[in-house]
PDB file of C-alpha atoms in Angstrom:
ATOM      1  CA  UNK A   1     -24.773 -26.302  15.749  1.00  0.00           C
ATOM      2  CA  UNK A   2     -24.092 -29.615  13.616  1.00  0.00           C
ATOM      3  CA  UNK A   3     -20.079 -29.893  14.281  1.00  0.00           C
ATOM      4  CA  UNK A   4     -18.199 -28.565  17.130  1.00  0.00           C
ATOM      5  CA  UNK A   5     -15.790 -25.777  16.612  1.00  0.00           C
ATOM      6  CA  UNK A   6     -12.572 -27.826  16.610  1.00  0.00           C
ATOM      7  CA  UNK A   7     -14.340 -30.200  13.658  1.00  0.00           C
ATOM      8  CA  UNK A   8     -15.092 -27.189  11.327  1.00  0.00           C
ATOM      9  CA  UNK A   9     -11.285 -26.291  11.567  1.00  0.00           C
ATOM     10  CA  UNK A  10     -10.452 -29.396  10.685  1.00  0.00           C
ATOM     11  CA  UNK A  11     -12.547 -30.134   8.114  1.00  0.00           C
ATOM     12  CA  UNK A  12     -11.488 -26.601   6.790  1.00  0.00           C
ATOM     13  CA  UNK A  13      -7.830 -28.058   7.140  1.00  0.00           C
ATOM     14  CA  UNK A  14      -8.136 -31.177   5.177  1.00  0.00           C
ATOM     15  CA  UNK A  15      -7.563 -32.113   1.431  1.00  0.00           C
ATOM     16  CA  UNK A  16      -9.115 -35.400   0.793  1.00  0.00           C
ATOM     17  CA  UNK A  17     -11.931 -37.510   2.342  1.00  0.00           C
ATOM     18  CA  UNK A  18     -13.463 -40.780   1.170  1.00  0.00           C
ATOM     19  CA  UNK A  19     -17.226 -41.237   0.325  1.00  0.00           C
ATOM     20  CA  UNK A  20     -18.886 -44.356   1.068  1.00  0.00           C
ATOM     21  CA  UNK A  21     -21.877 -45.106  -0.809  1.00  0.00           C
ATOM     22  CA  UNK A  22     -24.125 -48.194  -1.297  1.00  0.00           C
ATOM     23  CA  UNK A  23     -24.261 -49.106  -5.007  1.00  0.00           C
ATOM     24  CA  UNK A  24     -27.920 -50.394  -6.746  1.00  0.00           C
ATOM     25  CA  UNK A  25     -26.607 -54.589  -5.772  1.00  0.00           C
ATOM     26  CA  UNK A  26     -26.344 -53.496  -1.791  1.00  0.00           C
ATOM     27  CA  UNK A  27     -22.292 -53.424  -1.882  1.00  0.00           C
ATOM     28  CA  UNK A  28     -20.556 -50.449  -1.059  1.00  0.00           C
ATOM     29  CA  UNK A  29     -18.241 -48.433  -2.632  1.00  0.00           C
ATOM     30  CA  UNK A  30     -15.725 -46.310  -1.116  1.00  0.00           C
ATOM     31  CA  UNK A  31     -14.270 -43.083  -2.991  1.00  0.00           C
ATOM     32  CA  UNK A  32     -11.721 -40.990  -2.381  1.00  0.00           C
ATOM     33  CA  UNK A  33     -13.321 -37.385  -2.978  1.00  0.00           C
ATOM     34  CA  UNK A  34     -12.434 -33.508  -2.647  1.00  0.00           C
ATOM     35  CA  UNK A  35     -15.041 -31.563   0.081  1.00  0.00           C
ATOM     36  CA  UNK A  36     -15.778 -28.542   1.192  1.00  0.00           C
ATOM     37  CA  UNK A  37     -17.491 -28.033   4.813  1.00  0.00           C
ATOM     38  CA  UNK A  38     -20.639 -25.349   3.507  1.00  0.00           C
ATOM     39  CA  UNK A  39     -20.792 -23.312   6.800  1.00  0.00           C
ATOM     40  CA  UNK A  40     -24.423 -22.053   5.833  1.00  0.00           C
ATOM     41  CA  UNK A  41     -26.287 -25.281   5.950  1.00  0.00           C
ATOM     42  CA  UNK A  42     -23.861 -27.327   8.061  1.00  0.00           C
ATOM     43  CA  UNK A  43     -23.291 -30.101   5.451  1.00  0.00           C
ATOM     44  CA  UNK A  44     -20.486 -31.564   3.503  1.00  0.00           C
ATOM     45  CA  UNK A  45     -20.403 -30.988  -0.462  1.00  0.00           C
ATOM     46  CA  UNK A  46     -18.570 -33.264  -2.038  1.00  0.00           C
ATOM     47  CA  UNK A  47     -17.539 -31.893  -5.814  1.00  0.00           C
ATOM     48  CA  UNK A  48     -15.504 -33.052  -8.718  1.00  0.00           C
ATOM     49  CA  UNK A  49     -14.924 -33.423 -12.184  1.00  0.00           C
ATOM     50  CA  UNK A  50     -17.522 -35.047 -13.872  1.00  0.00           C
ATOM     51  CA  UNK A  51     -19.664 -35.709 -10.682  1.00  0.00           C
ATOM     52  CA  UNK A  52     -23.244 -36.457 -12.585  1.00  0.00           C
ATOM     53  CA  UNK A  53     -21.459 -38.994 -14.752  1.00  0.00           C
ATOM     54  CA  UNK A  54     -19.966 -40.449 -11.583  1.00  0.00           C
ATOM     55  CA  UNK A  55     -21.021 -43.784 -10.001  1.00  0.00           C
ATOM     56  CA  UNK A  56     -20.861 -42.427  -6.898  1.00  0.00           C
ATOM     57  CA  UNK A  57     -23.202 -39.256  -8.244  1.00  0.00           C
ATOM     58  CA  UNK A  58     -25.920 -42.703  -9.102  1.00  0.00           C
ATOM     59  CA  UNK A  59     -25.556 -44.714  -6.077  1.00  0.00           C
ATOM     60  CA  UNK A  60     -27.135 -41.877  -3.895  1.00  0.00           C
ATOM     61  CA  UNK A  61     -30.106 -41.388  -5.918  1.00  0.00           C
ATOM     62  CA  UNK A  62     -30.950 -44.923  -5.509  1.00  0.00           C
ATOM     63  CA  UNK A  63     -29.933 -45.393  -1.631  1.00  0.00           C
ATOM     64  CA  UNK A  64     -29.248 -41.543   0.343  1.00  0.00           C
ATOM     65  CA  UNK A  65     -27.575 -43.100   3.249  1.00  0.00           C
ATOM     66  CA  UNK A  66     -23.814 -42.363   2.613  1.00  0.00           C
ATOM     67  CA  UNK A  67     -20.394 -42.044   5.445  1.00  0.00           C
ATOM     68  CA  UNK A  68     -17.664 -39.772   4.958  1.00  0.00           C
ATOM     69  CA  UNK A  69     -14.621 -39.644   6.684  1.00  0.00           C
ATOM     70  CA  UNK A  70     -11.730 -37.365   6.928  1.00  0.00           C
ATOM     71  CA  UNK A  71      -8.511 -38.666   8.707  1.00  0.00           C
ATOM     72  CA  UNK A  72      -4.942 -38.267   9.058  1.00  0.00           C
ATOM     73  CA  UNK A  73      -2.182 -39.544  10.941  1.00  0.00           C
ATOM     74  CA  UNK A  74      -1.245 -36.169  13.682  1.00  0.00           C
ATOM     75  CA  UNK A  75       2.305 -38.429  14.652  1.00  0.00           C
ATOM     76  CA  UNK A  76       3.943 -41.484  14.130  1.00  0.00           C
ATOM     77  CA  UNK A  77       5.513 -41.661  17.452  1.00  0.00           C
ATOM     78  CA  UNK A  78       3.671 -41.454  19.633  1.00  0.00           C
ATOM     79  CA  UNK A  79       1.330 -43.179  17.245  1.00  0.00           C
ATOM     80  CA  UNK A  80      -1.705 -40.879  17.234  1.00  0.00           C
ATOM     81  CA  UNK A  81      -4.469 -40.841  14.459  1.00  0.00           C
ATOM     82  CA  UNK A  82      -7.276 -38.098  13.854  1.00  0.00           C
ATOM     83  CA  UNK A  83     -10.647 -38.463  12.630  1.00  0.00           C
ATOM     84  CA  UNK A  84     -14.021 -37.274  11.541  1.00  0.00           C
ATOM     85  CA  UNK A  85     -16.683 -40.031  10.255  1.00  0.00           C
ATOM     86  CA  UNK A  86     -19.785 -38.134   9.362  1.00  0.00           C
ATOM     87  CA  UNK A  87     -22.898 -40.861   9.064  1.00  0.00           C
ATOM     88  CA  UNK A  88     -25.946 -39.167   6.551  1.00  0.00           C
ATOM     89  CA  UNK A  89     -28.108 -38.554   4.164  1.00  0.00           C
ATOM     90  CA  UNK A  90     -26.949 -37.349   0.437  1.00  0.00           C
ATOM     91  CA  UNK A  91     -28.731 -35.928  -2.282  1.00  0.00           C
ATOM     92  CA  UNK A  92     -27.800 -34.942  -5.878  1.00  0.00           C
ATOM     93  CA  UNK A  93     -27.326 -30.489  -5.963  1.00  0.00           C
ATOM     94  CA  UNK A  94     -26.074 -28.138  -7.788  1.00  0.00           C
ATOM     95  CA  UNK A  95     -23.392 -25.403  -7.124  1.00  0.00           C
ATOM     96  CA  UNK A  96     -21.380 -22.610  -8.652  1.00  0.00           C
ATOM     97  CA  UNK A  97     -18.518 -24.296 -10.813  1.00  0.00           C
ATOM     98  CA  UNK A  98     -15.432 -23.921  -9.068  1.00  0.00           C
ATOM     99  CA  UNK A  99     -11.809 -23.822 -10.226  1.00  0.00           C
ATOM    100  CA  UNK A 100      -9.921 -27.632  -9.247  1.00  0.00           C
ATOM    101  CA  UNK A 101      -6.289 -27.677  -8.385  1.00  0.00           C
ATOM    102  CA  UNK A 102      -5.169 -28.214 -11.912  1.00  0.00           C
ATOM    103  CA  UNK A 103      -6.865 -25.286 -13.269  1.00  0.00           C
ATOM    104  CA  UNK A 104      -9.697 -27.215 -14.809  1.00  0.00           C
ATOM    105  CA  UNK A 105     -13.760 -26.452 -14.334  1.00  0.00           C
ATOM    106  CA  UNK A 106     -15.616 -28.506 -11.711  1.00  0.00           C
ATOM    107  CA  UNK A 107     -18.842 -29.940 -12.387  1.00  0.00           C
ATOM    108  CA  UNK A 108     -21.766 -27.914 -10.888  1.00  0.00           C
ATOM    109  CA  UNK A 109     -23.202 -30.993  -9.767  1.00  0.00           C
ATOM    110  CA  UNK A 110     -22.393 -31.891  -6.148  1.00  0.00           C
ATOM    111  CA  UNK A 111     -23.004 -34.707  -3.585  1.00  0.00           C
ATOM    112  CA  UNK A 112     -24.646 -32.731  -0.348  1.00  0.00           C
ATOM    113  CA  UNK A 113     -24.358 -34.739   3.281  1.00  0.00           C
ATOM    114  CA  UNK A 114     -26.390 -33.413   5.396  1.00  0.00           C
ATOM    115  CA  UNK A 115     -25.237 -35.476   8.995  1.00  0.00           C
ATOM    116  CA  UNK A 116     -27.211 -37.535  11.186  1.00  0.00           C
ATOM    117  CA  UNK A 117     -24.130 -38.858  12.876  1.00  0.00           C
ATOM    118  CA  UNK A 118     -20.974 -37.116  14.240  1.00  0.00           C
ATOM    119  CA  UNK A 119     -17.946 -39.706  15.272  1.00  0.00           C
ATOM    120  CA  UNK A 120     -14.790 -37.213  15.845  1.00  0.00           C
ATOM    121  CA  UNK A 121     -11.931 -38.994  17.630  1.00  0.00           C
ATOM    122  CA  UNK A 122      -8.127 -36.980  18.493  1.00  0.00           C
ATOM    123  CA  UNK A 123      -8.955 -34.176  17.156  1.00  0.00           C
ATOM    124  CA  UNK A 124      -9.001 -31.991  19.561  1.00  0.00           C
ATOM    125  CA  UNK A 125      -7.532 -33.732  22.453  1.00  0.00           C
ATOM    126  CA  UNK A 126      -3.359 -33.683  22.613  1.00  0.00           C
ATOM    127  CA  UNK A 127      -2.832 -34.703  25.904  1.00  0.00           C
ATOM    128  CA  UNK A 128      -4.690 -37.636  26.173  1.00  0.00           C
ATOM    129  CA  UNK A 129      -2.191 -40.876  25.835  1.00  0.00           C
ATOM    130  CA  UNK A 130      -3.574 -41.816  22.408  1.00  0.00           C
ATOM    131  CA  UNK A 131      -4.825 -45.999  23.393  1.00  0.00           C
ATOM    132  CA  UNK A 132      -6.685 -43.786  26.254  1.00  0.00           C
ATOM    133  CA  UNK A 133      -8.774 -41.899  23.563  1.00  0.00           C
ATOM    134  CA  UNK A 134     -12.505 -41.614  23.533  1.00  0.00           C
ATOM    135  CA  UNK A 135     -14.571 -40.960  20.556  1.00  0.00           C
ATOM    136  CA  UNK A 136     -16.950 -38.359  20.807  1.00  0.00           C
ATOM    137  CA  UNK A 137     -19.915 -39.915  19.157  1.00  0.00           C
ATOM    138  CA  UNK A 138     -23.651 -38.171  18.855  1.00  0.00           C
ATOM    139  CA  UNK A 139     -26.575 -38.309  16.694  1.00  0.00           C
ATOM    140  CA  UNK A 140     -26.862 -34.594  15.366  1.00  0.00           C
TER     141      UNK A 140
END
C-alpha cells in the first residue's frame, strides 16, 4: 500500500491542495487545485473546470514530474501544522464528469499523480510536542 491509513483519511478530509508543476521555460508554477484520493490505483486526481485548457493540464505533458501538497494548520496554540507532500509523476486522463461545488460540470479531463515520494508530517501524531516532530519520509 502507497499511503498509510491515517494519510488516506486525511486526504479524504481535505478540500484544497496545491499542484506544483514545471512550466515549458523550467520555472514552476504552483496551483491551488480540488483532488480526490482514487483508492483503486492509489493516486491523486486532480480535476477542475476547464482542466485541458489549463496551463497546468500543458505543463505535465511537457515535464511529468509534479508535487502536491495538502496542509492545514490542526492549532494555533500550541502551534501545530499538518501535512502531506506527495513527490510524482502526472499524466493527462480522463474521468467521469463530476458535479463541482457550485453545481457546474467538471471537465472529464484530469491530472493523475501517481507517487514516488510520500513526506507526511503531524498527521497522525498528537502527542508529540510539535518542534519535536519527525517527518515520515519514504520513496513509495
Amino acid at each position: 500500500m502507497t499511503f498509510k491509513p491515517h494519510e488516506i483519511d486525511y486526504l479524504n478530509n481535505a478540500d484544497l491542495g496545491r499542484l506544483a508543476t514545471v512550466q515549458r521555460n523550467g520555472t514552476p508554477q504552483a496551483s491551488p487545485v480540488g483532488f480526490t484520493y482514487n483508492a483503486e490505483l492509489g493516486t491523486i486526481d486532480i480535476v477542475g473546470y476547464n482542466m485541458a485548457k489549463s496551463q497546468k493540464y500543458r505543463n505535465i505533458a511537457v515535464n511529468p514530474k509534479v508535487a502536491f501538497v495538502v496542509d492545514d494548520i490542526a492549532s494555533k496554540t500550541p502551534w501545530r501544522v499538518r501535512c502531506l507532500e506527495i513527490r510524482g509523476i502526472a499524466q493527462q486522463a480522463t474521468a467521469p464528469r463530476a458535479t463541482g461545488a457550485a453545481g457546474d460540470t467538471l471537465d472529464a479531463a484530469i491530472i493523475r499523480i501517481t507517487p514516488t515520494r510520500i513526506i507526511s508530517f503531524g498527521i497522525d501524531d498528537t502527542d508529540t510536542p510539535p518542534h519535536e516532530l519527525k517527518a515520515d519520509s519514504r520513496d513509495v
